[in-house]
Amino acid sequence: MTKLKSELYQPLSSDVVPRYAGIATFMRLPYVALEQATDLDIGIVGVPWDGGTTNRAGARHGPRQVREMSALMRRYHPVLDISPYAIANCADLGDAPVNPLEILGTLDGLTAHYRQIVGRGITPLSVGGDHLVTLPILRALAECHGPLGMIQFDAHSDLWDVYFGGSEYAHGTPFRRAIEEGILDPNRLVQIGLRGGLYSAEDNAWAVEQGVHQFPIEVVDERGCDAVLADALRLVGAGPTYVTFDIDCLDPAHAPGTGTPEVGGFTTLHAQRMLRRLRGVNLVGADVVEVSPPFDPGGATALAGATMLFELICLLAEHRAATTG
Amino acid sequence: MTKLKSELYQPLSSDVVPRYAGIATFMRLPYVALEQATDLDIGIVGVPWDGGTTNRAGARHGPRQVREMSALMRRYHPVLDISPYAIANCADLGDAPVNPLEILGTLDGLTAHYRQIVGRGITPLSVGGDHLVTLPILRALAECHGPLGMIQFDAHSDLWDVYFGGSEYAHGTPFRRAIEEGILDPNRLVQIGLRGGLYSAEDNAWAVEQGVHQFPIEVVDERGCDAVLADALRLVGAGPTYVTFDIDCLDPAHAPGTGTPEVGGFTTLHAQRMLRRLRGVNLVGADVVEVSPPFDPGGATALAGATMLFELICLLAEHRAATTG
Amino acid sequence: MTKLKSELYQPLSSDVVPRYAGIATFMRLPYVALEQATDLDIGIVGVPWDGGTTNRAGARHGPRQVREMSALMRRYHPVLDISPYAIANCADLGDAPVNPLEILGTLDGLTAHYRQIVGRGITPLSVGGDHLVTLPILRALAECHGPLGMIQFDAHSDLWDVYFGGSEYAHGTPFRRAIEEGILDPNRLVQIGLRGGLYSAEDNAWAVEQGVHQFPIEVVDERGCDAVLADALRLVGAGPTYVTFDIDCLDPAHAPGTGTPEVGGFTTLHAQRMLRRLRGVNLVGADVVEVSPPFDPGGATALAGATMLFELICLLAEHRAATTG
Amino acid sequence: MTKLKSELYQPLSSDVVPRYAGIATFMRLPYVALEQATDLDIGIVGVPWDGGTTNRAGARHGPRQVREMSALMRRYHPVLDISPYAIANCADLGDAPVNPLEILGTLDGLTAHYRQIVGRGITPLSVGGDHLVTLPILRALAECHGPLGMIQFDAHSDLWDVYFGGSEYAHGTPFRRAIEEGILDPNRLVQIGLRGGLYSAEDNAWAVEQGVHQFPIEVVDERGCDAVLADALRLVGAGPTYVTFDIDCLDPAHAPGTGTPEVGGFTTLHAQRMLRRLRGVNLVGADVVEVSPPFDPGGATALAGATMLFELICLLAEHRAATTG
Amino acid sequence: MTKLKSELYQPLSSDVVPRYAGIATFMRLPYVALEQATDLDIGIVGVPWDGGTTNRAGARHGPRQVREMSALMRRYHPVLDISPYAIANCADLGDAPVNPLEILGTLDGLTAHYRQIVGRGITPLSVGGDHLVTLPILRALAECHGPLGMIQFDAHSDLWDVYFGGSEYAHGTPFRRAIEEGILDPNRLVQIGLRGGLYSAEDNAWAVEQGVHQFPIEVVDERGCDAVLADALRLVGAGPTYVTFDIDCLDPAHAPGTGTPEVGGFTTLHAQRMLRRLRGVNLVGADVVEVSPPFDPGGATALAGATMLFELICLLAEHRAATTG
Amino acid sequence: MTKLKSELYQPLSSDVVPRYAGIATFMRLPYVALEQATDLDIGIVGVPWDGGTTNRAGARHGPRQVREMSALMRRYHPVLDISPYAIANCADLGDAPVNPLEILGTLDGLTAHYRQIVGRGITPLSVGGDHLVTLPILRALAECHGPLGMIQFDAHSDLWDVYFGGSEYAHGTPFRRAIEEGILDPNRLVQIGLRGGLYSAEDNAWAVEQGVHQFPIEVVDERGCDAVLADALRLVGAGPTYVTFDIDCLDPAHAPGTGTPEVGGFTTLHAQRMLRRLRGVNLVGADVVEVSPPFDPGGATALAGATMLFELICLLAEHRAATTG
């Protein structure tokens, strides 16, 4: 029988409590208030906020539905041969503080909250929320680790400059801001799955100038997931790296519940295959964003999100066990 | 400003945490494990079990969705002028133990669980689950209070004898069993809102013999809610009384998400009006059952259930405050 | 125990076969091919056709979904104290012949089909389909009974003349045609529940000239269901009478799945109350039309339709039993 | 045949173009750009913005879905005997300018936009958006008419002060701000349909101090729609009056697609009955707000909204015709 | 023109009766009561039971919805060049007897029912129901054929031992029981499409010991469907073989309506490709299980199930014609 | 910055008007009445008609929902490097005239309407409606260009002869009629994605005789999209060619909202890849048909349709710019 790092931080057993029962937490893990989290390795954090959404809002409801559907997750990953909860102390840290009526205030509040998480030595695994929530997470992590590399699974680059003639903080701009702020290293930023129409032929010019590495879906389709991920690993190298998984990288057939769906995306099988290639990366945090329940009340999108969350927690747990063991 | 009985047992403030945020508990109240519940007045308990359902299962998912929609509830009832959490210590006790593959075992486990709740002096307010879950609750309460009176809002009498030629425990039989077991006093059983076709003209003969008081919807429509409730209050009298609210007493327009919908039912406004007349009844417990999320993913039924739960918690809190002060 | 007229024509027992099981027929009655129906009193007929629908098609799928939801119906009507299957031989006659690509051809085929049903002495109880399907039914019945009286529960009078500048057969014209053809007596036509905007102030002029009796919803709301039905009974008198129940007479809250919803309609409780007043009318047939499943996949509308069908079969059975013994 | 004020401003004829065809505008009226609107009496304006929503966003999509469902509306109101498009020039003015990322900026832009509408002598009939959008409309109207009276159909008073400890502009605060700004006369503010829990017993104290007239649903249920509306007419008197119809005044059975549903509300029939009593009021504008399509993709809520819009356009047209001839 | 084996056992012609019309039977085939089935080759049987479901129930409704959607199936398989109804007598045998309140009793009843089917020389093609229903089918078939080989398309091995500390009969245990009972030969059991997390690293140890052949999705993705099926054919060999198709082998994008969805599954195109490779296998029966309509009211999952059923009936018909011809 | 051919014919800017705002037109382009369209290159036309549908109607609502979802499209195609609106004048021409109660009359009216469009030198890009609407479009185009070649993406050949024993015009017959009428050259007709059962083994005999080129899905799966498209390009050659995209060529996972779904279809990524290979074809028009909103209220199917429309408008614009410069 597997020896557990801690009996305290285990998911509710489905052999005792049926999966549909009990209060919904991420992965059925115990809820722990941040101020009481003293020996955690990985904290799963909800960020219920979509204040940066320019079209279809709803990602604010994402954490609730991902918690609900994550009850279907089990404890052991047979392909990676990892039992995350046996090797790392994991818990649901509840939701980060947000104000649906404030953009700048919320971004500052989130930065402060993640600063505390990072300060307690916890690796944050977050569930959005729209993609703008990744910006304050990167800020807090960069304070600790310096400029980060990032592997971004996404239909959109989120490198646009401004919306509506002057709004700098929107779900399409976080990584422009992060590069400008010096917290994200464009040469270690790898974007995978980009597709869909653009505003103009110049949209990607800035990214190219900065040295961002973009793998549109057509390239992945042509070269295959494995080849692209091999490149990605080489490009992010050994430095501290964040993984952000925008659920809209998936095809709308697999993830209809999102604000800006783009047809022609990844299957969940592709996504799993790619995430599993991230083994060995120097991971400092990760997130799954843009699950928008009002556009998928049945929860298929949230199930996809929860499954990617399980892939990520396996990677983070293995990395934590290897480095801090 | 209202003086609170306890700061500990207050709902999460929507002025700090938006209603869609945070881990979903009943009424946004704190979750308290039963073994640690030492000073509770009212415990809200989920009973995620539909093992007695003969047609459309799904009520096992009821507690989760009622928790989710109960986030819309506020703290003060302006019509009754009651602030329940200011006068009674209330908490979410989590879900009672169940096994979806066992009928008799689950009924016994539930009886034992409610025996503990009652033993700790907690008034149980439960969320089903199908209507069979009320049986073990009545068993535990009757051990303490003796045979109970009951006001039942329901489209069906649930007094049938057996199903499929021999199954005695089903969602249509709990109150037959309860009367037979001597834990429910048929002369203090009042059923309101009965309607729909029957199996035969003899269906209600047993109820009549036992002295059960039945108010079909046509009677309520004719005489009005107030007159019927005045009768009901007189019939249950001053003895210990339970209130069971089967969500299918509501019209399917108001509560489509239930296993055995019957058209021609109450509006939610009717239901609220009737529940509010129960002020002053000697209440020892209450429940809301038969919310079945798979038949209403949008949650309108669960919202109706959560609102009735708030009506009930106001009544229970006032009664507790009056009797145990 | 009730003595049954025939053991053959009983619904599948829910004490043996669960309600969700078995092949879906109307009321779980046996399916009987028309050519083999020798001793039937009442035949339930599906008319899966919406070729007269000018806006939102879908009622062609009505019979299937009403069959499905009618599995929830039981055998005994406690308010009317009628056990229809004990006093009349009832069966599902399957669906009438239709061609979704032909209007006139289908109307002729339906007339011929109903001529056979009537010729075999069977009282037809039909499930549409859009409201145009009532026209051929009336034709066949009038051949046998002469000009008919009719009680029509409907949001719309369906007395318009032509659509799109020349189309005479549409779901808004059947009763204009029927009056013109002399098969419907306008002085014995009572329309209840009319509402919604009109094309112009002149829309109802023709109806008034013909002597049609119209009770808009506002009148019913003002005078009450009972008073209006008392008038209706007086107006149709003792002659042969048809009852047509357009599901859109119900409020969209109760019947969202229909092609031309109009807010401000009846509750199902109102509808049941009114139908029950039709006891004693000289009924030669009845129908429920305009249930459109694509606009209500969950089936609440079909459940309302199935329940009204049960109300109607009770009335037809009692009338048959009284007149043909 | 009715003589039309203008051939230009007529809805698309359903006798030529089926109701499901053509580009969706409000009531199938022609779209007219504001700068070209020289002879309009009534302009229907979409305000696709929900920046003040503290819980479930989505009302930003309201105008689109109300346009879609308004295709079911016809031209003549038989109960009021009004043909609005025959007596007033009506058009769809498109959507007002909004920025989903800006609260204050959007409010200012809306005020400016409505100032232009009012300046051109057009009576605005608006479709939200959340309830905060009514504030800038009132600002523009008050510049022209002075402090306004208002009849508000709503489950909530929307008179709260601040959210999240300091946010003054939210969908629960517009009328507090309007009274403070002196553009809404509290003594001529009538609120009908209030219900649901409150934050505390003090919630309504400010309203009472200001002299606001509140008719909770229980009062309407007790006294009847007609008596309450008679009071309302007396209370608003002859001064310039605005009508705001928050779709959540309706019961969730009738309007599930809204951000803050409260059970126990009005039926659509009640709502129509009350709106029709507003004949003769000195109306300077009106709106329907809080239709939130993501929570009702089928559009029943938008159909209710479109129907109330038709009731309102009849009232506004009659008033315009009477006063400006 | 194809010569038909029997005119009696042909599907309703869509050239006479539109596909949406008529009473819904599997493939629009005639319904035949088992006791009257004297010359049938293949009987399609519904098993409306989900008593073994530990999380999301609903598969009890599967047969109804698969019947409904199977109306879209046609008569000729162009890729296999098989006209099943021309070469084998096929009919809908209705639903097998079940009791939703009994596990052991139902399993026994099902075994007895299938014993009769097999005894009449009919090859059973079944539609579940949850996966536990396959156990009694195997029991009946093994009585006739001896221990069976099986090709199982499934996300889960269903080889777990017990649930909730002691429940031996659940939808995750049927094949453990079948191997223990000696009716399923583990060396001729091939499982294809396994994926998702496990309870622990030891989950598959028993399967490995028994010699079960497992092809997880990653292996199929790597090696291709054709190579894996070639292995499967070799492994099951020439002995009597059953095919079980758990709809959750498909990706939730293709089959959302199931109780235990796992992302990263097969497309329907993959599934068809694999099933078509089973030509020539010595097939004694087959099933499609775990279609759960409450989680997909629109019926896409049931359409996938119905299509797989058509693939299977082609295989079974060809095999019958070849062996009993 | 890209130089635009005309400032007039540009989509509404999402930097000024959010994507969910404004009146819904195709691609947010200006609406232009046909009689005023003097300098248009490409006109997008809705054909809201499903009079040829033999099973599940609903495609009449297609244009509205495609307009709605097309708001998500942007202006520049990065893979093809085409900015269609910069090089061709494009507009929404509104909906073509239809009568839901008339088949032959509507086909004639559509032919006349498209004759005008073609006569004004506009390349028509149409949105159905069911597949029968392509017939009158081909008639009008062939009058101008002579017999056409066609590339058809479709699950069905639509080459059947008659339905219901005599109906010649149905959504499964348009191309049989077109070949018979001499307006479609069977040797230049390429059909891609065919699949599903057939009525009999003879179904495709006529197509083979005529020399139609058919690529069933299994062939595409085996040989790959690129090889098949290379063949297609060679087969249609340099003559005038039409492209018709039946949304049911996509798998139901990607396009559930259609009348005759067939599992085992293309992903949207496949479809995009194939459409992009059509560069350089001599295109005279194109369409997207069979989007049926009642079977997908959420709009995923319409989003797929809108995206294919964008692929097609890029191809048409490039071709127009190259040939008429």
Short mmCIF file of N, CA and C in Angstrom, two decimals, chain B residues 263, chain C residues 27 66 127 245 247 250 288 291 299-310 312:
data_model
loop_
_atom_site.label_atom_id
_atom_site.label_comp_id
_atom_site.label_asym_id
_atom_site.label_seq_id
_atom_site.Cartn_x
_atom_site.Cartn_y
_atom_site.Cartn_z
N VAL B 263 -48.79 18.14 -12.64
CA VAL B 263 -49.24 19.49 -12.99
C VAL B 263 -50.37 19.89 -12.04
N MET C 27 -50.52 6.46 -22.57
CA MET C 27 -51.07 5.97 -21.30
C MET C 27 -50.64 4.54 -20.98
N VAL C 66 -45.48 13.10 -26.05
CA VAL C 66 -46.66 12.92 -25.20
C VAL C 66 -46.78 11.45 -24.80
N VAL C 127 -53.71 13.50 -30.68
CA VAL C 127 -52.58 14.28 -30.19
C VAL C 127 -51.81 14.81 -31.39
N PHE C 245 -57.94 21.21 -27.40
CA PHE C 245 -57.10 21.84 -26.37
C PHE C 245 -55.75 22.18 -27.00
N ILE C 247 -52.31 23.52 -26.61
CA ILE C 247 -51.48 23.62 -25.42
C ILE C 247 -51.05 25.07 -25.17
N LEU C 250 -52.24 27.40 -22.34
CA LEU C 250 -51.50 27.48 -21.08
C LEU C 250 -50.44 28.57 -21.17
N VAL C 288 -55.53 17.22 -28.21
CA VAL C 288 -54.53 18.09 -27.59
C VAL C 288 -53.51 18.36 -28.68
N VAL C 291 -48.13 20.70 -28.99
CA VAL C 291 -46.96 20.38 -28.16
C VAL C 291 -45.77 20.23 -29.10
N GLY C 299 -39.63 18.05 -21.51
CA GLY C 299 -40.93 17.39 -21.54
C GLY C 299 -42.00 17.93 -20.61
N ALA C 300 -41.79 19.08 -19.96
CA ALA C 300 -42.82 19.62 -19.08
C ALA C 300 -44.11 19.89 -19.87
N THR C 301 -43.95 20.41 -21.07
CA THR C 301 -45.12 20.70 -21.90
C THR C 301 -45.85 19.41 -22.26
N ALA C 302 -45.10 18.40 -22.61
CA ALA C 302 -45.72 17.13 -22.95
C ALA C 302 -46.39 16.51 -21.73
N LEU C 303 -45.84 16.73 -20.55
CA LEU C 303 -46.49 16.24 -19.34
C LEU C 303 -47.82 16.94 -19.15
N ALA C 304 -47.85 18.25 -19.36
CA ALA C 304 -49.12 18.98 -19.29
C ALA C 304 -50.09 18.42 -20.32
N GLY C 305 -49.59 18.20 -21.52
CA GLY C 305 -50.45 17.64 -22.56
C GLY C 305 -50.98 16.27 -22.19
N ALA C 306 -50.13 15.42 -21.66
CA ALA C 306 -50.54 14.07 -21.27
C ALA C 306 -51.59 14.12 -20.16
N THR C 307 -51.43 15.07 -19.25
CA THR C 307 -52.39 15.18 -18.16
C THR C 307 -53.75 15.65 -18.68
N MET C 308 -53.74 16.58 -19.61
CA MET C 308 -55.01 17.02 -20.20
C MET C 308 -55.64 15.87 -20.98
N LEU C 309 -54.80 15.07 -21.60
CA LEU C 309 -55.29 13.90 -22.32
C LEU C 309 -56.00 12.95 -21.35
N PHE C 310 -55.45 12.82 -20.15
CA PHE C 310 -56.08 11.96 -19.16
C PHE C 310 -57.42 12.55 -18.72
N LEU C 312 -59.32 14.33 -20.55
CA LEU C 312 -60.24 14.15 -21.68
C LEU C 312 -60.68 12.69 -21.81
#
